Amino acid sequence: MRNERIRYLIVPGWHGSDDAHWQSHWQRALPNAARVQQQDWITPQHNDWVAELDREIRREPGRVVLIAHSLGCITVASWAARADRRALAQVAGALLVAPADVERETCHEALRNFAPIAAQSLPFPAVLVGSDNDAACSPQRALILGRAWGSETVILPSAGHINVKSGHGAWESGYRHLYRLQYLIDQQSRQRA
């Protein structure tokens, strides 16, 4: 996945992604990768997170691929529902990993201001990767979100929240989902040409 024309923008979830998290590994491994730095990782505010994502996307000189995890996925969906055409055109696609279902009854109070989850179809190719045992999002909910967002959806067996705690440090096997996203982006580009 060494595409020098595309920038990769890492969109972490609640508490950010520490150095051992796969998003941090990928940021170091992928060319032209940057990260959204939220002002408050502990008590996230929906509007602030969406605004910061918007600033980061607009700051990029070219197209970006968003690589989001957990609450970052919800932030991407919210941003896409609000963004103008110019900003949306800058996003080539999105990899949405282990979205946090902020509408579930057991959702932490600090995340509830991100509800309701934007349910509009994303205007760019997307791949959603969920898990059949993620406490933050059931596989049924992941499939519902995937349909709402118009994304290709994959449910991994026994992958938890797809983070360090669930044994996904560098998560090298996850690159196959990024490759799949790149294929969908390329396919869309060919169709538009």
Short mmCIF file of C-alpha atoms in Angstrom, two decimals:
data_model
loop_
_atom_site.label_atom_id
_atom_site.label_comp_id
_atom_site.label_asym_id
_atom_site.label_seq_id
_atom_site.Cartn_x
_atom_site.Cartn_y
_atom_site.Cartn_z
CA MET A 1 0.00 0.00 0.00
CA ARG A 2 2.72 2.45 -0.95
CA ASN A 3 0.73 5.04 -2.85
CA GLU A 4 2.69 8.28 -2.75
CA ARG A 5 -0.23 10.29 -4.09
CA ILE A 6 -2.49 9.47 -1.16
CA ARG A 7 -2.11 10.72 2.40
CA TYR A 8 -3.26 8.52 5.24
CA LEU A 9 -5.03 10.28 8.09
CA ILE A 10 -5.28 8.27 11.31
CA VAL A 11 -8.47 9.02 13.27
CA PRO A 12 -8.14 7.54 16.78
CA GLY A 13 -10.98 6.86 19.17
CA TRP A 14 -11.55 7.63 22.83
CA HIS A 15 -8.27 8.06 24.77
CA GLY A 16 -6.33 8.23 21.49
CA SER A 17 -4.17 5.37 20.29
CA ASP A 18 -1.04 4.75 22.35
CA ASP A 19 2.30 3.74 20.89
CA ALA A 20 1.46 0.01 20.95
CA HIS A 21 -1.89 0.43 19.15
CA TRP A 22 -2.10 -0.75 15.55
CA GLN A 23 -2.97 2.79 14.41
CA SER A 24 0.38 4.00 15.75
CA HIS A 25 2.21 1.10 14.07
CA TRP A 26 0.47 1.89 10.81
CA GLN A 27 1.23 5.59 11.10
CA ARG A 28 4.93 4.73 11.33
CA ALA A 29 4.75 2.17 8.50
CA LEU A 30 2.63 3.97 5.91
CA PRO A 31 4.11 6.72 3.77
CA ASN A 32 2.58 10.16 4.10
CA ALA A 33 0.67 9.29 7.28
CA ALA A 34 -0.55 11.85 9.80
CA ARG A 35 -2.85 11.73 12.82
CA VAL A 36 -5.79 13.80 14.00
CA GLN A 37 -4.83 15.26 17.39
CA GLN A 38 -7.93 15.98 19.42
CA GLN A 39 -7.75 18.57 22.20
CA ASP A 40 -9.47 16.33 24.74
CA TRP A 41 -9.09 12.56 24.51
CA ILE A 42 -10.69 11.83 27.91
CA THR A 43 -13.96 13.79 27.79
CA PRO A 44 -14.56 14.03 24.05
CA GLN A 45 -17.01 16.58 22.71
CA HIS A 46 -18.75 15.60 19.50
CA ASN A 47 -18.67 19.00 17.80
CA ASP A 48 -15.03 19.60 18.76
CA TRP A 49 -13.92 16.23 17.39
CA VAL A 50 -15.79 16.70 14.12
CA ALA A 51 -14.37 20.23 13.74
CA GLU A 52 -10.81 19.00 14.34
CA LEU A 53 -11.22 16.23 11.76
CA ASP A 54 -12.52 18.83 9.30
CA ARG A 55 -9.49 21.07 9.94
CA GLU A 56 -7.08 18.19 9.39
CA ILE A 57 -8.72 17.11 6.15
CA ARG A 58 -8.78 20.68 4.79
CA ARG A 59 -5.13 21.13 5.78
CA GLU A 60 -4.10 18.30 3.47
CA PRO A 61 -2.97 19.42 0.00
CA GLY A 62 -4.41 16.35 -1.73
CA ARG A 63 -6.70 13.41 -1.19
CA VAL A 64 -6.68 11.40 2.02
CA VAL A 65 -7.62 7.92 3.15
CA LEU A 66 -9.12 7.99 6.63
CA ILE A 67 -8.11 5.14 8.97
CA ALA A 68 -10.49 5.33 11.93
CA HIS A 69 -10.95 3.28 15.07
CA SER A 70 -13.82 3.14 17.56
CA LEU A 71 -15.13 6.65 18.33
CA GLY A 72 -13.06 7.86 15.38
CA CYS A 73 -15.46 5.93 13.08
CA ILE A 74 -18.43 7.77 14.56
CA THR A 75 -16.55 11.05 14.13
CA VAL A 76 -15.93 10.26 10.44
CA ALA A 77 -19.63 9.50 9.84
CA SER A 78 -20.67 12.71 11.62
CA TRP A 79 -18.14 14.74 9.65
CA ALA A 80 -19.31 13.26 6.32
CA ALA A 81 -22.93 14.12 7.14
CA ARG A 82 -21.97 17.80 7.68
CA ALA A 83 -19.06 18.47 5.34
CA ASP A 84 -19.29 20.51 2.16
CA ARG A 85 -18.58 19.07 -1.29
CA ARG A 86 -15.05 20.45 -1.47
CA ALA A 87 -14.02 18.77 1.78
CA LEU A 88 -15.81 15.52 0.89
CA ALA A 89 -13.97 15.43 -2.45
CA GLN A 90 -10.67 15.36 -0.54
CA VAL A 91 -11.50 11.99 1.02
CA ALA A 92 -10.63 9.04 -1.23
CA GLY A 93 -12.04 6.46 1.19
CA ALA A 94 -12.27 5.31 4.80
CA LEU A 95 -11.28 2.22 6.75
CA LEU A 96 -13.61 2.08 9.76
CA VAL A 97 -12.44 -0.37 12.41
CA ALA A 98 -14.46 -1.44 15.46
CA PRO A 99 -16.94 1.45 15.49
CA ALA A 100 -18.16 2.44 18.95
CA ASP A 101 -21.92 2.07 19.24
CA VAL A 102 -22.59 5.22 21.24
CA GLU A 103 -26.33 4.46 21.18
CA ARG A 104 -26.03 1.20 23.14
CA GLU A 105 -27.38 1.09 26.70
CA THR A 106 -23.98 0.24 28.19
CA CYS A 107 -22.18 3.11 26.44
CA HIS A 108 -19.94 5.15 28.74
CA GLU A 109 -21.48 8.47 29.72
CA ALA A 110 -18.50 10.41 28.29
CA LEU A 111 -19.38 9.18 24.78
CA ARG A 112 -23.14 9.72 24.79
CA ASN A 113 -22.87 13.22 23.28
CA PHE A 114 -21.84 11.49 20.01
CA ALA A 115 -25.36 10.01 19.69
CA PRO A 116 -27.31 9.75 17.55
CA ILE A 117 -24.95 8.16 15.05
CA ALA A 118 -25.07 9.70 11.58
CA ALA A 119 -26.75 7.14 9.35
CA GLN A 120 -26.23 8.68 5.90
CA SER A 121 -24.41 6.81 3.17
CA LEU A 122 -20.79 7.89 2.96
CA PRO A 123 -19.97 9.62 -0.34
CA PHE A 124 -16.68 7.71 -0.70
CA PRO A 125 -15.69 4.04 -0.61
CA ALA A 126 -15.50 2.56 2.87
CA VAL A 127 -14.69 -0.75 4.51
CA LEU A 128 -16.02 -1.39 8.01
CA VAL A 129 -14.27 -4.06 10.07
CA GLY A 130 -16.12 -5.27 13.14
CA SER A 131 -15.86 -8.23 15.48
CA ASP A 132 -18.29 -10.85 16.70
CA ASN A 133 -17.29 -10.22 20.33
CA ASP A 134 -16.69 -6.46 20.56
CA ALA A 135 -18.22 -5.05 23.76
CA ALA A 136 -18.36 -1.61 22.11
CA CYS A 137 -20.43 -2.76 19.11
CA SER A 138 -22.29 -6.00 18.50
CA PRO A 139 -21.82 -7.67 15.12
CA GLN A 140 -25.49 -7.00 14.36
CA ARG A 141 -25.00 -3.27 15.02
CA ALA A 142 -21.80 -3.24 12.95
CA LEU A 143 -23.74 -4.71 10.02
CA ILE A 144 -26.50 -2.11 10.46
CA LEU A 145 -23.93 0.72 10.52
CA GLY A 146 -22.19 -0.74 7.49
CA ARG A 147 -25.44 -0.81 5.53
CA ALA A 148 -26.35 2.74 6.62
CA TRP A 149 -22.92 4.05 5.63
CA GLY A 150 -22.86 2.09 2.37
CA SER A 151 -19.62 0.42 3.35
CA GLU A 152 -18.37 -3.05 2.65
CA THR A 153 -18.52 -4.82 6.03
CA VAL A 154 -16.38 -7.61 7.43
CA ILE A 155 -17.01 -9.23 10.83
CA LEU A 156 -13.90 -10.87 12.29
CA PRO A 157 -14.20 -13.84 14.67
CA SER A 158 -13.14 -13.28 18.29
CA ALA A 159 -11.26 -10.03 17.58
CA GLY A 160 -12.68 -8.00 20.49
CA HIS A 161 -12.37 -4.24 20.05
CA ILE A 162 -9.45 -4.75 17.64
CA ASN A 163 -6.97 -2.99 19.89
CA VAL A 164 -3.94 -3.83 22.02
CA LYS A 165 -6.11 -5.33 24.78
CA SER A 166 -7.61 -7.82 22.30
CA GLY A 167 -4.16 -8.81 21.01
CA HIS A 168 -4.02 -6.54 17.97
CA GLY A 169 -0.77 -4.63 18.44
CA ALA A 170 0.69 -4.06 14.98
CA TRP A 171 -2.34 -5.88 13.44
CA GLU A 172 -0.46 -6.72 10.27
CA SER A 173 -3.33 -8.89 9.03
CA GLY A 174 -5.44 -5.73 9.03
CA TYR A 175 -3.58 -4.40 6.02
CA ARG A 176 -5.66 -6.71 3.83
CA HIS A 177 -8.67 -4.51 4.65
CA LEU A 178 -6.70 -1.42 3.68
CA TYR A 179 -5.72 -3.13 0.41
CA ARG A 180 -9.38 -3.94 -0.19
CA LEU A 181 -10.26 -0.29 0.40
CA GLN A 182 -7.57 0.78 -2.05
CA TYR A 183 -9.07 -1.60 -4.62
CA LEU A 184 -12.52 -0.03 -4.10
CA ILE A 185 -11.03 3.46 -4.45
CA ASP A 186 -9.24 2.47 -7.66
CA GLN A 187 -12.40 0.84 -8.99
CA GLN A 188 -14.41 4.00 -8.32
CA SER A 189 -11.75 6.13 -10.03
CA ARG A 190 -11.87 3.93 -13.14
CA GLN A 191 -15.67 4.13 -13.26
CA ARG A 192 -15.56 7.93 -13.09
CA ALA A 193 -12.90 8.21 -15.81
#
